[in-house]
Coordinates of C-alpha atoms in Angstrom, one line a residue:
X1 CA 0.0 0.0 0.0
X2 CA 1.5 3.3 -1.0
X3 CA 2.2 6.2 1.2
X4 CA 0.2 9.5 0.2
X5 CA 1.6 12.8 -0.2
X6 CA 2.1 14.5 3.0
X7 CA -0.3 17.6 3.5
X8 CA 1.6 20.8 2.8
X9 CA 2.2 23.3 6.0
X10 CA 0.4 26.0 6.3
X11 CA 2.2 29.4 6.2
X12 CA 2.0 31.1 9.7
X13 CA 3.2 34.6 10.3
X14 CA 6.5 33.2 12.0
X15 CA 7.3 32.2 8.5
X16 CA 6.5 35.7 6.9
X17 CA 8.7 36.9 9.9
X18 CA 11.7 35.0 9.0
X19 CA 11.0 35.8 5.6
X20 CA 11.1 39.3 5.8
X21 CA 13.5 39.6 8.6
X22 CA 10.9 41.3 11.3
X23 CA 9.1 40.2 14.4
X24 CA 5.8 38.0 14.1
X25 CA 4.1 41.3 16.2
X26 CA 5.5 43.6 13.1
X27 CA 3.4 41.3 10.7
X28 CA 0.5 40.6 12.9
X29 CA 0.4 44.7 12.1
X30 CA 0.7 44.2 9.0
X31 CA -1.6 42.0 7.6
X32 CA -4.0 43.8 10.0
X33 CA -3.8 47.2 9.0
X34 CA -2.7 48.5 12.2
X35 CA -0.4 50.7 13.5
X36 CA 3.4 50.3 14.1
X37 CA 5.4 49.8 11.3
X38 CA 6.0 51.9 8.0
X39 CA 4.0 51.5 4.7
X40 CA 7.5 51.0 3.6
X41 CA 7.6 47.8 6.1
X42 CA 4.3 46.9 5.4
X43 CA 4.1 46.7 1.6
X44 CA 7.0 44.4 1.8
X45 CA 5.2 42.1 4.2
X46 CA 2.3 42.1 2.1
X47 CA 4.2 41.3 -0.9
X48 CA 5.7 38.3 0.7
X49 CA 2.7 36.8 2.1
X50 CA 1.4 36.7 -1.4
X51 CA 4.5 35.1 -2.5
X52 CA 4.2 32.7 0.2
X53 CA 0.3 31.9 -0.2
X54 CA -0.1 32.7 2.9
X55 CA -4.0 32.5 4.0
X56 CA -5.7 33.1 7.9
X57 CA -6.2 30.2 10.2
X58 CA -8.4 27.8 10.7
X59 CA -10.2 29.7 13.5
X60 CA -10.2 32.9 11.9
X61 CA -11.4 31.0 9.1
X62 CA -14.3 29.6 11.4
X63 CA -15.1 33.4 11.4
X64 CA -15.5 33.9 7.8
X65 CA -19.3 33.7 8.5
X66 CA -19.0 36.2 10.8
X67 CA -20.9 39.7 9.2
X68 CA -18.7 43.0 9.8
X69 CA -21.6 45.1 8.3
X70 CA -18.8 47.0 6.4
X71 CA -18.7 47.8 2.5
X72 CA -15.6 49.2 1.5
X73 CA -15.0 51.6 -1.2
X74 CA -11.2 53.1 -1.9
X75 CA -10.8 56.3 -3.9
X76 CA -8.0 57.1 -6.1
X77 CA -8.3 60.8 -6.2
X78 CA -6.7 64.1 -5.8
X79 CA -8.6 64.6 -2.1
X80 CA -8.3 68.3 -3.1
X81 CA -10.5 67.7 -6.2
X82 CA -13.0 65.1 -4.6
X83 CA -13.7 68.2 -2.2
X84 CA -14.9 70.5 -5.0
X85 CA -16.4 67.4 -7.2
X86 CA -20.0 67.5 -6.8
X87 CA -20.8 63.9 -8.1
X88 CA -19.0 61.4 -5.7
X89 CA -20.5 63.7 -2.5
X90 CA -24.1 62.8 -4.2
X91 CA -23.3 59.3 -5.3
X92 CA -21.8 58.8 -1.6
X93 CA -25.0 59.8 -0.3
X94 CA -27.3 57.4 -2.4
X95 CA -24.8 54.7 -1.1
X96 CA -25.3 55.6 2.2
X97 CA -29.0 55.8 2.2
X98 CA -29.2 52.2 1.7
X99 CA -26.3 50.8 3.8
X100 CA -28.3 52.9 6.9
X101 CA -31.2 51.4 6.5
X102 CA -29.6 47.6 6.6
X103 CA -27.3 49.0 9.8
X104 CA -24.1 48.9 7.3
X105 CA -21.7 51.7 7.6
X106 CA -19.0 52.1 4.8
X107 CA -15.2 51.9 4.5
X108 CA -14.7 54.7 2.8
X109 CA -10.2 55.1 1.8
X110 CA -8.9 58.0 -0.2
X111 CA -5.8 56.8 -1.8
X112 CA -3.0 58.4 -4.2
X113 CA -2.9 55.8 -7.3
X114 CA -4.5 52.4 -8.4
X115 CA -1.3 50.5 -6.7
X116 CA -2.7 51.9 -3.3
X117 CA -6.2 51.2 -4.5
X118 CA -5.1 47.2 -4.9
X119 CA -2.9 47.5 -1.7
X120 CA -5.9 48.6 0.3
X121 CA -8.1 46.0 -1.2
X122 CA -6.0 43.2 -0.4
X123 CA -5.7 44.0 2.7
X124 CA -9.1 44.3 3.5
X125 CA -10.3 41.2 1.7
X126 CA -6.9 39.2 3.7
X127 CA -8.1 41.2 7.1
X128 CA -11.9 40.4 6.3
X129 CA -12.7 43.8 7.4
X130 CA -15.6 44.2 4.9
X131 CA -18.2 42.4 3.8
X132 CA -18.2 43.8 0.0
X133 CA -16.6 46.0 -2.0
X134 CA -17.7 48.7 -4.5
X135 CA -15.2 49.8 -7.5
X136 CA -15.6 53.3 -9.2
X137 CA -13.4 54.5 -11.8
X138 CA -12.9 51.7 -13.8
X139 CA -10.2 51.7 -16.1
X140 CA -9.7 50.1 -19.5
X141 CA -7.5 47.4 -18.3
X142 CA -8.1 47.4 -14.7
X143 CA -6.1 45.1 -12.3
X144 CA -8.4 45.4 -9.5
X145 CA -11.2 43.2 -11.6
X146 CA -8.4 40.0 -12.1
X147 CA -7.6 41.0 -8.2
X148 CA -11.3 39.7 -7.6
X149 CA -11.9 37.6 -10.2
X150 CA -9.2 35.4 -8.1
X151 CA -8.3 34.4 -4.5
X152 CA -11.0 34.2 -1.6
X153 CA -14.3 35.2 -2.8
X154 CA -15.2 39.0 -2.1
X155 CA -18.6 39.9 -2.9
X156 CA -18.5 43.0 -5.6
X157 CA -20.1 44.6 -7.8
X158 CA -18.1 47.4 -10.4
X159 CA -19.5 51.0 -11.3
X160 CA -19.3 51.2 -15.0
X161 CA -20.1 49.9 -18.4
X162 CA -20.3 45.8 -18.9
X163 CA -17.6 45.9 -21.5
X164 CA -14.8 46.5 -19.0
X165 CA -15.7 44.7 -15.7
X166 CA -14.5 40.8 -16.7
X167 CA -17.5 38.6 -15.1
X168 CA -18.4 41.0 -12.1
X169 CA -21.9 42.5 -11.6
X170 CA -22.0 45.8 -12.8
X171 CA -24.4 48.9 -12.3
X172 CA -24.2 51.5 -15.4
X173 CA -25.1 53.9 -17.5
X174 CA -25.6 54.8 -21.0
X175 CA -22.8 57.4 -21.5
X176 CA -22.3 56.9 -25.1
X177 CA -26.3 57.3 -25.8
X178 CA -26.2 60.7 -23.6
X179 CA -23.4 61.8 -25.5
X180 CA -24.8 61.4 -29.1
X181 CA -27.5 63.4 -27.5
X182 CA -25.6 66.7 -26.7
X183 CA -23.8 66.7 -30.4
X184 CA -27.2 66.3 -32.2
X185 CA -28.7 69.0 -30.1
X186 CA -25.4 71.0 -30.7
X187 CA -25.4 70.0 -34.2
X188 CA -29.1 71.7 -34.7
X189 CA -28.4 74.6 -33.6
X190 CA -25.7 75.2 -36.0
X191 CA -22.3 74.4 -34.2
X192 CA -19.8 73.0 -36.9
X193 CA -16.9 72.8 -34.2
X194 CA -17.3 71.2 -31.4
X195 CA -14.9 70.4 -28.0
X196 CA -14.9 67.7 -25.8
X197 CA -13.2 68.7 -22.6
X198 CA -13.0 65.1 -20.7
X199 CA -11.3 63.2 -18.4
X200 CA -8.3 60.5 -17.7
X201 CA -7.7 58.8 -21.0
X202 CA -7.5 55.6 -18.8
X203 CA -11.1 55.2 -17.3
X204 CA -13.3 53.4 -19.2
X205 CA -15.9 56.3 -19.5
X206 CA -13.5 58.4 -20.5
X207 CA -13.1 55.9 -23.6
X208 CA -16.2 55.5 -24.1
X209 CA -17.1 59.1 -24.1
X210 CA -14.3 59.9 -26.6
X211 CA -15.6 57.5 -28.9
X212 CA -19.4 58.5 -29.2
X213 CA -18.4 62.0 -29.2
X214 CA -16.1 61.9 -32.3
X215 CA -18.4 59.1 -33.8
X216 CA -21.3 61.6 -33.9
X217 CA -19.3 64.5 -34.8
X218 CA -18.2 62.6 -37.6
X219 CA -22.2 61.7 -38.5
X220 CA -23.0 65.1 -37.9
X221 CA -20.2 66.6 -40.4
X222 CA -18.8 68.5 -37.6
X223 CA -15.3 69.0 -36.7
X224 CA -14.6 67.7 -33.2
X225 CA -11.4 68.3 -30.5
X226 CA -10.9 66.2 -27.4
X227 CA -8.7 67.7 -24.4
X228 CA -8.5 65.4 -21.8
X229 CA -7.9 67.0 -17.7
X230 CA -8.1 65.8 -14.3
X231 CA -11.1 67.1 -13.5
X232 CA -10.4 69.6 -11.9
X233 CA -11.3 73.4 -12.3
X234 CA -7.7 74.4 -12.8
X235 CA -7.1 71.7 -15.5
X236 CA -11.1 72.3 -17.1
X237 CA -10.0 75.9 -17.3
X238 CA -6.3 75.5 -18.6
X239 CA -8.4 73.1 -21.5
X240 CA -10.7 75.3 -22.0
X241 CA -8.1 78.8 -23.1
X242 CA -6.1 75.9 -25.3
X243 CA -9.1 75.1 -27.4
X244 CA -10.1 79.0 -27.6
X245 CA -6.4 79.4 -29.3
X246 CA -7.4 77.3 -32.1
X247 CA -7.2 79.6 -35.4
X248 CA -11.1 78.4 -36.3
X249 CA -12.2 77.9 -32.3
X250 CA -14.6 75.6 -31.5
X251 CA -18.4 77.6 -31.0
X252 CA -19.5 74.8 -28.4
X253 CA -18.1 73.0 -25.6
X254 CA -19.5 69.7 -24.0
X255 CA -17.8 69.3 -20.4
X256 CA -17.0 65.7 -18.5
X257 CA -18.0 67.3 -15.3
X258 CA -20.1 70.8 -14.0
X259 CA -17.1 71.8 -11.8
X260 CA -15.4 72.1 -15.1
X261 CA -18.0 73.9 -17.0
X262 CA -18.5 76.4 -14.1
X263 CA -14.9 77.4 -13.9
X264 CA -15.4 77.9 -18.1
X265 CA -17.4 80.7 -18.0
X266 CA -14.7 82.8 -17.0
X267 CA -12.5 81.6 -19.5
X268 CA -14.9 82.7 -22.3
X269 CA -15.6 86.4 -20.4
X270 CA -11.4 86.7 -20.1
X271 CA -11.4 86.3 -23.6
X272 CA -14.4 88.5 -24.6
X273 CA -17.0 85.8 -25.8
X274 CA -20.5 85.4 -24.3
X275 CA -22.0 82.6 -23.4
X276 CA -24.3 81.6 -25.5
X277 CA -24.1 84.2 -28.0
X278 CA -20.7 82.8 -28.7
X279 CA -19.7 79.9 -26.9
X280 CA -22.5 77.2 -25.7
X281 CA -21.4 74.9 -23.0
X282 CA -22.6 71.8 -21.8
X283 CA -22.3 70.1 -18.7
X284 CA -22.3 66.8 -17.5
X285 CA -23.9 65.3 -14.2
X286 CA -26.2 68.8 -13.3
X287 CA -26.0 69.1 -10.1
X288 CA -27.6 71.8 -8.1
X289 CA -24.8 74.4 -8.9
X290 CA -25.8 73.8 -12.6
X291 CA -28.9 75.7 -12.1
X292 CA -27.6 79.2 -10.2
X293 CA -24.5 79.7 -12.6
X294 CA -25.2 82.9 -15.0
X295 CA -25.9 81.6 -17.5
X296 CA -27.9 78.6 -15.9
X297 CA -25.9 75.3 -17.6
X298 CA -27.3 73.1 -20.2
X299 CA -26.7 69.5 -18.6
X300 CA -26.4 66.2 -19.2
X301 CA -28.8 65.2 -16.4
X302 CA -29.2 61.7 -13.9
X303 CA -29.9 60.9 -10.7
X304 CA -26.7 60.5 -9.0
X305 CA -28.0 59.8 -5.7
X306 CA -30.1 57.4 -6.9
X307 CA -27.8 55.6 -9.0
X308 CA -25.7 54.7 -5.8
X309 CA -28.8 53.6 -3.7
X310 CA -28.7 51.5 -7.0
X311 CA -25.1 50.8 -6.6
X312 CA -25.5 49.4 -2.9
X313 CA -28.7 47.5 -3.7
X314 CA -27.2 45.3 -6.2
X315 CA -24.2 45.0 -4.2
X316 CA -26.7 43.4 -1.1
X317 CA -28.3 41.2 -3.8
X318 CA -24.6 39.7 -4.8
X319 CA -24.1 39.7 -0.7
X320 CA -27.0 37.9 -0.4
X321 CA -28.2 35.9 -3.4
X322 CA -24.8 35.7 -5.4
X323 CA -26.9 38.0 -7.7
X324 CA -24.5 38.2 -11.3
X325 CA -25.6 40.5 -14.5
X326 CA -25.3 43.8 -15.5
X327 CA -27.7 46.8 -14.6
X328 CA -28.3 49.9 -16.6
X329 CA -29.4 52.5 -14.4
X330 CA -30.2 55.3 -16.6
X331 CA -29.4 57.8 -19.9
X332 CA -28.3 61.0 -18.6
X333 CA -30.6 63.2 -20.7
X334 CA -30.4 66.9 -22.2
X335 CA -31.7 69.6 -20.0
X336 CA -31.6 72.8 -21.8
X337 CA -30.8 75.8 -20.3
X338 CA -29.1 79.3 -20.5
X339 CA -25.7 78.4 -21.3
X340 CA -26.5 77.0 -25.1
X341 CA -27.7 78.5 -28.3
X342 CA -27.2 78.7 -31.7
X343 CA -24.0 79.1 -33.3
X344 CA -22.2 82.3 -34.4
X345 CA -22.7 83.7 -37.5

């Protein structure tokens, strides 16, 4: 009778320790997110627990059914430019309207770049500090979808269009529909050049934007420019006076954000040109700001606090149900206002 294959050890944290040449306590910390070594100290114990496979005990994994009512979401943002972005403050609060009323509370982490993004969701998913995660700005070739399409399950569901997410759930809207909108409407009223002031090439609405935009130029026998920015006010602005250098400027401008468009208008007073009579602008998300500018903006218009009460919903019926699909909340749609009109003689 043969003799079968020996069960291979577990790794412990005394193995990570010798490993990385610190004390068990210094990787206890570590893999806990707590405080007492460096980010320095802990990146590199992280690192090597991956390389080693290791995994939690058997008694913390007894605890796996354990609920820590806890949905995490990390942020990869300038937190200068969340603090003047009007859409993540609404789509926060649709999130939390619905994780308050199941007695959740959310994770919320503000981080520099995606590397921290993926640090931060390792760590929580290794921790089991949350019960789900929610990913925004998804980008073209994302990392953080093979992150979770792999390893221990983590319940998730992805903000953005079914094209880019792999095989998670998804909860999204029609960008590309909403943007064909604004150039035929622009296109009407006589605008022959038209600029797209958008966002980072390497988020997957960014793409998608680009695309639809130029594609309906194109249909509409229009000439179009992209600029792409961080979204912020300084870098909608600095977009905004390179396009009105253009020998044969553009006569209309459709903007990836309102914070963008608002801090326009003074662009196009600076350089003499009224809005409309000269320059129409578009906006995208309206918020409440959209309707007290002077002129009032023309926006591309959804309900962002209702599409993340959407968000967390779907994300409770993976939690609960192992719910899969993908979920078009809405077409932002065309509210006219002050800020458009027809095109210059």
């Amino acid at each position: 009778m043969g003799i079968g294959k020996q069960a291979k050890r577990a790794v412990t944290v005394d193995d990570i320790a010798a490993r990385a040449g610190v004390s068990s306590a210094a990787v206890s910390f570590a893999l806990n997110g707590r405080k007492g070594v460096s980010e320095a100290t802990r990146s590199r114990i992280l690192a090597i627990a991956d390389d080693l496979g290791w995994a939690p005990t058997s008694a913390a994994r007894a605890l796996a059914g354990a609920k820590t009512h806890t949905i995490g979401l990390a942020l990869a943002r300038d937190p200068g430019n969340l603090g003047v972005e009007s859409f993540y403050m609404q789509f926060l609060t649709g999130i939390e309207s619905e994780l308050s009323s199941r007695d959740y509370g959310l994770l919320l982490q503000v981080v520099p770049d995606l590397d921290a993004e993926l640090r931060a969701l390792r760590q929580w998913r290794r921790a089991r500090r949350i019960d789900g995660v929610i990913l925004v700005d998804i980008r073209t070739e994302d990392p953080r979808i093979a992150e979770l399409e792999k390893g221990a399950p983590l319940a998730s569901i992805a903000v953005g269009d079914p094209a880019y997410v792999g095989s998670l759930p998804a909860v999204w809207t029609d960008d590309a529909a909403a943007m064909r909108e604004a150039v035929e409407a622009l296109a009407a009223l006589g605008h022959r050049r038209i600029a797209r002031i958008g966002g980072t090439p390497e988020l997957a609405h960014s793409r998608i934007r680009d695309e639809a935009f130029l594609a309906a130029v194109g249909q509409h026998s229009c000439r179009g420019i992209v600029l792409q920015t961080d979204y912020s006010p300084e870098r909608g602005a600095a977009a905004t006076r390179l396009a009105l250098t253009e020998p044969d400027r553009p006569t209309a401008f459709v903007y990836d954000n309102d914070i963008m468009a608002i801090a326009s208008l003074g662009e196009f007073s600076a350089a003499g040109l009224r809005v409309p009579d000269d320059a129409s602008v578009i906006a995208w998300d309206d918020s409440v700001v959209c309707r007290y500018t002077a002129p009032a903006l023309t926006a591309l218009s959804h309900d962002v606090v209702g599409y993340g009460a959407h968000v967390a919903r779907r994300l409770f019926q993976v939690m609960d149900e192992g719910a899969s699909g993908a979920f078009l909340d809405s077409t932002p749609t065309l509210v006219l206002r002050g800020s458009t009109g027809p095109a210059p003689a």
